[in-house]
Amino acid sequence: MAFIRIPPGWQLPERDATPETVFFNRRRFLKGLAGAGIAGAVLPLVGCRTQKPLDRAAIAGVQPLAVTLNPAFAQVDRPITNELVAATYNNFYEFGSTKTAIWQNARPLPIEDWKVEVGGLVKNPQTFDLDDLTKKFPLEERIYRFRCVEAWSMVIPWVGFPMNLIIKAVEPTSAAKFVRFTSYYDSKVTPGPLFPPNQFLPFPYTEGMRIEEMANDLAFFAVGAYGHTLPKQHGAPLRAAIPWKYGFKGAKSIVKIEFVDKQPATFWNTLIPSEYKFESNVDPAVPHPRWSQSQERFVGAEPEFAWIEKPTLKYNGYGEYVASLYS
Ligand SMILES: Nc1nc2c(c(=O)[nH]1)N[C@H]1C(S)=C(S)[C@@H](COP(=O)(O)O)O[C@H]1N2
Ligand SMILES: [Mo]
């Protein structure tokens, strides 16, 4: 892709600490910060080291999915992130806080016989297995920008279906105002981060949004990426992809979808409400308390898988679809 300029020295860093990880090490971290400039110290995004070789084992076991690309989401303003970069640089705290080890730690996630319970304030509660979902709802491919609150971004070709199809299937009652997604959790399988011990963290991971947001055409449930089923580290077998919000809103490995009348408690918002808001739309003008959100580092473009600095776009560039939700 000729229009991409790759500044020298912005290669995928081997260093795994990230702002979200930093929370778990905050006590050690705050000590280390004494006397240091906070903004500079927090964002460990600048790396000059060469990356580890890409490992095809990261996508072992995936099954091809027959899908057609939705022409409305066929292209964005930057190349698709290399698949093996995306599959070896993940946030999934149930499997640890070391980004580049999560794909290996996630191997024990038992995705056979997966069930997704959809209920709460609905007329027609249902429990779907994965076959039901993929047969009932036509799968499509959508190329979406993806922006983590940590100020890095990717472009991922998801395979899945609009969340609105679930709304239509279960028919929320007029009392339902929000939806809550709950991720798989079993402390025997999901050891969690090392600091602090697991029991202090509000697992299972939950996320949520307003029903009108969920009904927006962009809100998507992914069962695959890059033309095949999701590797476990991406949140197999079903995860949320909400491209105008920060990445943490996209709960992985969803086992429960509940329609509720009040704004639900969510994992990050419970841990650090001042830093991780419930709404969390991508917005370059609203800095995270510990770093700016005006720029981002696009990761995973060939040939070097370099970090490429880009201005962050309001609603991650999806304002034409979603701005009316917030007027
Ligand atoms: N259950 C669960 N879902 C999660 C997370 C997590 O730790 N646990 N991390 C979130 C964050 S912070 C991001 S950026 C994305 C990362 O998705 P990816 O690894 O598929 O790129 O997943 C989100 N969903
Ligand atoms: Mo994130």
Short mmCIF file of C-alpha atoms and ligand atoms in Angstrom, two decimals:
data_model
loop_
_atom_site.label_atom_id
_atom_site.label_comp_id
_atom_site.label_asym_id
_atom_site.label_seq_id
_atom_site.Cartn_x
_atom_site.Cartn_y
_atom_site.Cartn_z
CA MET A 1 0.00 0.00 0.00
CA ALA A 2 1.94 2.89 -1.36
CA PHE A 3 0.13 5.64 0.53
CA ILE A 4 1.40 4.38 3.86
CA ARG A 5 4.61 5.91 5.07
CA ILE A 6 6.37 3.92 7.71
CA PRO A 7 8.46 6.03 10.03
CA PRO A 8 11.67 4.26 10.86
CA GLY A 9 11.87 2.69 14.28
CA TRP A 10 8.15 2.28 14.89
CA GLN A 11 8.07 -1.43 14.93
CA LEU A 12 5.80 -3.61 16.96
CA PRO A 13 7.40 -3.51 20.37
CA GLU A 14 8.13 -6.72 22.17
CA ARG A 15 7.39 -4.99 25.38
CA ASP A 16 3.99 -6.13 26.57
CA ALA A 17 3.03 -3.61 29.21
CA THR A 18 0.11 -1.44 28.14
CA PRO A 19 -1.93 1.22 29.85
CA GLU A 20 -4.66 -1.26 30.69
CA THR A 21 -2.08 -3.73 31.97
CA VAL A 22 -0.56 -0.97 33.99
CA PHE A 23 -3.65 -0.85 36.14
CA PHE A 24 -2.89 -4.30 37.44
CA ASN A 25 0.62 -3.23 38.35
CA ARG A 26 -0.41 0.15 39.59
CA ARG A 27 1.21 0.01 42.97
CA ARG A 28 4.57 -0.91 41.53
CA PHE A 29 3.90 1.46 38.71
CA LEU A 30 3.11 4.49 40.84
CA LYS A 31 6.33 4.00 42.77
CA GLY A 32 8.20 3.93 39.48
CA LEU A 33 6.52 7.14 38.41
CA ALA A 34 7.78 9.25 41.27
CA GLY A 35 9.66 12.09 39.63
CA ALA A 36 8.94 10.93 36.09
CA GLY A 37 6.73 12.74 33.58
CA ILE A 38 3.46 10.84 33.75
CA ALA A 39 2.37 11.17 30.14
CA GLY A 40 5.66 9.96 28.81
CA ALA A 41 5.93 7.14 31.26
CA VAL A 42 2.47 5.72 30.78
CA LEU A 43 2.35 5.02 27.08
CA PRO A 44 4.89 2.34 26.27
CA LEU A 45 3.91 2.44 22.62
CA VAL A 46 7.19 3.50 21.17
CA GLY A 47 9.35 0.54 20.37
CA CYS A 48 12.44 0.17 18.30
CA ARG A 49 13.00 -3.51 18.79
CA THR A 50 12.23 -5.96 16.07
CA GLN A 51 9.20 -8.14 16.50
CA LYS A 52 9.16 -11.84 17.17
CA PRO A 53 8.54 -14.03 14.13
CA LEU A 54 4.87 -14.43 13.34
CA ASP A 55 3.57 -17.76 14.47
CA ARG A 56 0.99 -19.59 12.35
CA ALA A 57 0.14 -21.69 15.39
CA ALA A 58 -1.82 -18.63 16.55
CA ILE A 59 -4.62 -19.50 14.11
CA ALA A 60 -4.46 -23.28 14.44
CA GLY A 61 -7.82 -25.05 14.52
CA VAL A 62 -9.94 -22.40 12.83
CA GLN A 63 -12.60 -23.54 10.32
CA PRO A 64 -13.31 -21.76 7.02
CA LEU A 65 -16.58 -19.82 6.80
CA ALA A 66 -18.40 -19.20 3.54
CA VAL A 67 -19.33 -15.52 3.51
CA THR A 68 -19.81 -12.59 1.23
CA LEU A 69 -18.30 -9.21 1.87
CA ASN A 70 -20.88 -6.53 2.67
CA PRO A 71 -20.07 -3.84 0.04
CA ALA A 72 -20.95 -1.07 2.50
CA PHE A 73 -18.04 -2.20 4.67
CA ALA A 74 -15.61 -3.33 2.02
CA GLN A 75 -12.94 -0.75 2.54
CA VAL A 76 -11.49 1.64 5.06
CA ASP A 77 -8.76 4.25 4.77
CA ARG A 78 -5.91 1.91 5.69
CA PRO A 79 -4.85 -1.63 4.99
CA ILE A 80 -6.12 -4.68 6.81
CA THR A 81 -3.96 -5.62 9.77
CA ASN A 82 -1.87 -8.69 9.16
CA GLU A 83 -3.83 -11.65 10.47
CA LEU A 84 -1.00 -13.12 12.51
CA VAL A 85 -0.20 -9.78 14.08
CA ALA A 86 -3.86 -9.43 15.12
CA ALA A 87 -3.88 -12.99 16.47
CA THR A 88 -0.74 -12.55 18.58
CA TYR A 89 -1.37 -9.11 20.11
CA ASN A 90 -4.53 -9.40 22.19
CA ASN A 91 -6.27 -8.11 25.27
CA PHE A 92 -8.15 -10.88 27.07
CA TYR A 93 -7.50 -10.46 30.78
CA GLU A 94 -9.09 -13.78 31.67
CA PHE A 95 -5.98 -15.30 30.11
CA GLY A 96 -3.44 -12.88 31.52
CA SER A 97 -2.17 -9.37 31.02
CA THR A 98 0.76 -10.17 28.75
CA LYS A 99 -0.50 -9.25 25.30
CA THR A 100 1.70 -11.50 23.26
CA ALA A 101 1.18 -14.58 25.51
CA ILE A 102 -2.61 -14.48 25.54
CA TRP A 103 -3.02 -16.47 22.34
CA GLN A 104 -1.15 -19.35 23.95
CA ASN A 105 -2.88 -19.04 27.33
CA ALA A 106 -6.31 -19.08 25.67
CA ARG A 107 -5.89 -22.60 24.24
CA PRO A 108 -7.89 -24.30 27.04
CA LEU A 109 -11.01 -22.22 26.37
CA PRO A 110 -13.65 -24.91 25.71
CA ILE A 111 -15.59 -23.69 22.69
CA GLU A 112 -17.32 -26.96 21.74
CA ASP A 113 -21.03 -27.14 22.64
CA TRP A 114 -21.12 -23.40 23.25
CA LYS A 115 -24.43 -21.97 24.37
CA VAL A 116 -25.51 -18.35 24.39
CA GLU A 117 -28.41 -17.55 26.67
CA VAL A 118 -30.44 -14.53 25.54
CA GLY A 119 -33.02 -13.31 28.01
CA GLY A 120 -34.01 -10.72 30.57
CA LEU A 121 -36.71 -8.26 29.60
CA VAL A 122 -37.73 -9.97 26.36
CA LYS A 123 -40.88 -11.60 25.01
CA ASN A 124 -39.07 -14.55 23.52
CA PRO A 125 -36.03 -15.70 25.56
CA GLN A 126 -33.84 -18.22 23.73
CA THR A 127 -30.71 -20.23 24.20
CA PHE A 128 -28.73 -20.54 20.99
CA ASP A 129 -25.95 -22.92 20.21
CA LEU A 130 -23.46 -21.80 17.66
CA ASP A 131 -25.08 -23.74 14.85
CA ASP A 132 -28.40 -22.03 15.55
CA LEU A 133 -26.75 -18.64 15.33
CA THR A 134 -24.87 -19.23 12.11
CA LYS A 135 -27.83 -20.93 10.41
CA LYS A 136 -30.47 -18.51 11.60
CA PHE A 137 -28.56 -15.33 10.85
CA PRO A 138 -26.89 -14.96 7.46
CA LEU A 139 -23.18 -14.36 7.90
CA GLU A 140 -21.46 -11.48 6.22
CA GLU A 141 -17.97 -10.08 6.22
CA ARG A 142 -17.33 -6.49 7.29
CA ILE A 143 -14.00 -4.71 7.34
CA TYR A 144 -14.01 -2.53 10.44
CA ARG A 145 -11.56 -0.14 12.03
CA PHE A 146 -10.79 -1.17 15.56
CA ARG A 147 -9.51 1.30 18.15
CA CYS A 148 -8.26 0.24 21.58
CA VAL A 149 -8.47 2.79 24.39
CA GLU A 150 -4.71 2.28 24.76
CA ALA A 151 -4.24 4.36 21.58
CA TRP A 152 -3.41 1.60 19.14
CA SER A 153 -5.64 0.51 16.29
CA MET A 154 -6.09 -2.24 13.73
CA VAL A 155 -8.34 -3.05 10.78
CA ILE A 156 -10.05 -6.42 11.05
CA PRO A 157 -12.30 -8.23 8.55
CA TRP A 158 -14.92 -9.70 10.89
CA VAL A 159 -17.43 -12.38 9.93
CA GLY A 160 -20.75 -12.31 11.73
CA PHE A 161 -24.16 -10.68 11.78
CA PRO A 162 -25.68 -7.40 12.98
CA MET A 163 -26.74 -7.39 16.64
CA ASN A 164 -30.10 -6.08 15.54
CA LEU A 165 -31.01 -9.60 14.35
CA ILE A 166 -30.81 -10.82 17.95
CA ILE A 167 -33.05 -7.96 19.05
CA LYS A 168 -35.62 -8.98 16.43
CA ALA A 169 -35.41 -12.64 17.45
CA VAL A 170 -36.02 -12.14 21.18
CA GLU A 171 -38.19 -8.97 21.10
CA PRO A 172 -37.19 -6.88 24.11
CA THR A 173 -40.15 -5.45 26.03
CA SER A 174 -40.62 -1.70 26.35
CA ALA A 175 -39.04 -1.91 29.82
CA ALA A 176 -35.69 -2.96 28.32
CA LYS A 177 -33.33 0.01 27.99
CA PHE A 178 -29.87 -1.58 28.03
CA VAL A 179 -28.17 -4.82 27.11
CA ARG A 180 -25.48 -6.62 29.10
CA PHE A 181 -22.99 -9.06 27.61
CA THR A 182 -21.30 -11.59 29.88
CA SER A 183 -18.10 -13.38 28.88
CA TYR A 184 -17.15 -16.94 29.72
CA TYR A 185 -15.52 -17.30 33.11
CA ASP A 186 -14.28 -20.31 35.00
CA SER A 187 -11.37 -19.66 37.32
CA LYS A 188 -9.98 -23.12 36.56
CA VAL A 189 -9.69 -22.21 32.87
CA THR A 190 -9.19 -18.47 33.04
CA PRO A 191 -6.38 -17.72 35.47
CA GLY A 192 -6.57 -13.95 34.94
CA PRO A 193 -3.79 -11.44 35.44
CA LEU A 194 -1.08 -11.97 37.99
CA PHE A 195 -1.60 -8.68 39.84
CA PRO A 196 -3.67 -8.34 41.87
CA PRO A 197 -5.02 -11.80 42.60
CA ASN A 198 -8.07 -12.69 40.60
CA GLN A 199 -10.64 -12.46 43.34
CA PHE A 200 -10.30 -8.65 43.44
CA LEU A 201 -11.35 -8.31 39.84
CA PRO A 202 -15.02 -8.09 38.83
CA PHE A 203 -15.01 -11.21 36.66
CA PRO A 204 -16.86 -12.45 34.73
CA TYR A 205 -16.07 -9.71 32.22
CA THR A 206 -19.23 -7.84 31.39
CA GLU A 207 -19.99 -5.03 28.98
CA GLY A 208 -23.10 -3.22 27.87
CA MET A 209 -24.74 -0.55 25.80
CA ARG A 210 -28.06 1.15 25.27
CA ILE A 211 -30.61 -0.75 23.19
CA GLU A 212 -30.68 2.00 20.53
CA GLU A 213 -26.91 1.60 20.19
CA MET A 214 -27.24 -2.15 19.88
CA ALA A 215 -29.93 -1.70 17.21
CA ASN A 216 -27.59 0.44 15.10
CA ASP A 217 -26.56 -1.34 11.92
CA LEU A 218 -22.86 -1.09 12.81
CA ALA A 219 -23.15 -3.07 16.07
CA PHE A 220 -21.98 -6.55 15.14
CA PHE A 221 -21.57 -10.00 16.63
CA ALA A 222 -18.51 -11.70 15.18
CA VAL A 223 -18.20 -15.47 14.92
CA GLY A 224 -15.17 -15.23 12.65
CA ALA A 225 -12.42 -13.08 11.21
CA TYR A 226 -10.21 -13.30 8.13
CA GLY A 227 -12.64 -15.73 6.48
CA HIS A 228 -12.73 -18.38 9.18
CA THR A 229 -13.96 -19.00 12.72
CA LEU A 230 -12.41 -16.90 15.47
CA PRO A 231 -9.24 -18.13 17.09
CA LYS A 232 -9.84 -18.35 20.83
CA GLN A 233 -7.77 -15.30 21.71
CA HIS A 234 -10.09 -13.09 19.60
CA GLY A 235 -13.05 -14.20 21.71
CA ALA A 236 -14.26 -17.41 20.09
CA PRO A 237 -16.85 -18.46 19.37
CA LEU A 238 -18.86 -15.21 19.63
CA ARG A 239 -17.70 -11.69 20.46
CA ALA A 240 -19.00 -8.15 20.07
CA ALA A 241 -17.46 -5.76 17.51
CA ILE A 242 -18.63 -2.18 18.08
CA PRO A 243 -16.35 -0.13 15.86
CA TRP A 244 -17.27 3.39 17.02
CA LYS A 245 -16.46 2.57 20.65
CA TYR A 246 -13.18 1.68 22.31
CA GLY A 247 -12.19 -1.95 22.00
CA PHE A 248 -12.90 -2.88 25.60
CA LYS A 249 -16.64 -2.46 24.91
CA GLY A 250 -16.45 -5.53 22.64
CA ALA A 251 -16.90 -8.41 25.08
CA LYS A 252 -15.30 -11.68 24.01
CA SER A 253 -16.50 -15.29 24.28
CA ILE A 254 -20.05 -14.24 25.14
CA VAL A 255 -22.19 -16.73 27.06
CA LYS A 256 -25.07 -14.48 28.08
CA ILE A 257 -26.95 -11.53 26.55
CA GLU A 258 -29.45 -9.89 28.90
CA PHE A 259 -31.87 -7.06 28.31
CA VAL A 260 -32.22 -4.93 31.43
CA ASP A 261 -33.89 -1.72 32.54
CA LYS A 262 -30.89 0.01 34.17
CA GLN A 263 -27.38 0.75 33.01
CA PRO A 264 -25.47 -2.43 33.92
CA ALA A 265 -22.23 -2.56 35.83
CA THR A 266 -19.34 -3.42 33.50
CA PHE A 267 -15.84 -4.75 34.13
CA TRP A 268 -13.66 -1.70 33.38
CA ASN A 269 -16.22 0.84 34.52
CA THR A 270 -16.45 -0.95 37.86
CA LEU A 271 -12.66 -1.08 38.25
CA ILE A 272 -11.84 2.49 37.23
CA PRO A 273 -14.96 4.55 36.52
CA SER A 274 -12.99 7.75 36.04
CA GLU A 275 -10.98 6.24 33.18
CA TYR A 276 -13.37 3.82 31.47
CA LYS A 277 -16.78 5.35 30.90
CA PHE A 278 -19.84 3.29 30.13
CA GLU A 279 -20.40 5.05 26.80
CA SER A 280 -16.77 5.21 25.63
CA ASN A 281 -17.23 6.36 22.06
CA VAL A 282 -13.93 6.97 20.29
CA ASP A 283 -13.26 10.69 20.55
CA PRO A 284 -9.94 12.40 19.82
CA ALA A 285 -11.04 15.46 21.81
CA VAL A 286 -11.57 13.59 25.08
CA PRO A 287 -8.27 12.48 26.54
CA HIS A 288 -7.95 9.48 28.76
CA PRO A 289 -6.92 10.86 32.17
CA ARG A 290 -3.47 9.37 31.67
CA TRP A 291 -2.86 9.98 27.94
CA SER A 292 -4.10 11.84 24.89
CA GLN A 293 -6.51 10.18 22.48
CA SER A 294 -5.84 12.60 19.60
CA GLN A 295 -3.47 10.24 17.78
CA GLU A 296 -3.29 6.48 17.49
CA ARG A 297 -0.75 3.97 16.31
CA PHE A 298 -2.04 1.75 13.58
CA VAL A 299 -0.54 -1.67 13.96
CA GLY A 300 -0.07 -4.54 11.63
CA ALA A 301 0.38 -3.10 8.17
CA GLU A 302 2.77 -4.98 5.96
CA PRO A 303 5.57 -5.11 5.10
CA GLU A 304 7.08 -4.22 8.45
CA PHE A 305 4.04 -4.49 10.72
CA ALA A 306 5.04 -1.06 11.80
CA TRP A 307 3.24 1.27 14.13
CA ILE A 308 1.98 4.08 11.93
CA GLU A 309 0.84 7.25 13.59
CA LYS A 310 -2.62 8.44 12.51
CA PRO A 311 -5.02 11.07 13.77
CA THR A 312 -7.87 9.52 15.73
CA LEU A 313 -11.30 10.08 14.17
CA LYS A 314 -14.41 10.95 16.11
CA TYR A 315 -16.60 7.86 16.42
CA ASN A 316 -13.59 6.11 14.90
CA GLY A 317 -14.71 7.47 11.51
CA TYR A 318 -18.26 6.09 11.76
CA GLY A 319 -20.09 9.35 12.54
CA GLU A 320 -22.41 9.06 9.53
CA TYR A 321 -23.83 5.89 11.06
CA VAL A 322 -23.90 6.73 14.75
CA ALA A 323 -23.68 10.47 15.43
CA SER A 324 -27.48 10.74 15.52
CA LEU A 325 -27.51 8.43 18.55
CA TYR A 326 -25.79 11.14 20.57
CA SER A 327 -27.41 14.36 19.38
N1 LIG B 1 -13.93 -11.00 27.96
C1 LIG B 1 -13.09 -10.04 27.56
N2 LIG B 1 -13.40 -9.31 26.50
C2 LIG B 1 -12.54 -8.33 26.08
C3 LIG B 1 -11.34 -8.05 26.78
C4 LIG B 1 -11.04 -8.84 27.92
O1 LIG B 1 -10.03 -8.67 28.59
N3 LIG B 1 -11.94 -9.84 28.28
N4 LIG B 1 -10.51 -7.04 26.35
C5 LIG B 1 -11.12 -5.99 25.55
C6 LIG B 1 -10.13 -5.08 24.98
S1 LIG B 1 -9.39 -3.98 26.06
C7 LIG B 1 -9.85 -5.04 23.65
S2 LIG B 1 -8.85 -3.85 22.98
C8 LIG B 1 -10.39 -6.08 22.73
C9 LIG B 1 -9.25 -6.79 22.02
O2 LIG B 1 -9.72 -7.65 21.02
P1 LIG B 1 -8.70 -8.50 20.15
O3 LIG B 1 -7.70 -9.13 21.07
O4 LIG B 1 -9.55 -9.49 19.43
O5 LIG B 1 -8.03 -7.55 19.22
O6 LIG B 1 -11.17 -7.07 23.40
C10 LIG B 1 -12.00 -6.56 24.44
N5 LIG B 1 -12.86 -7.61 24.95
MO MO B 2 -8.53 -2.27 24.68
#
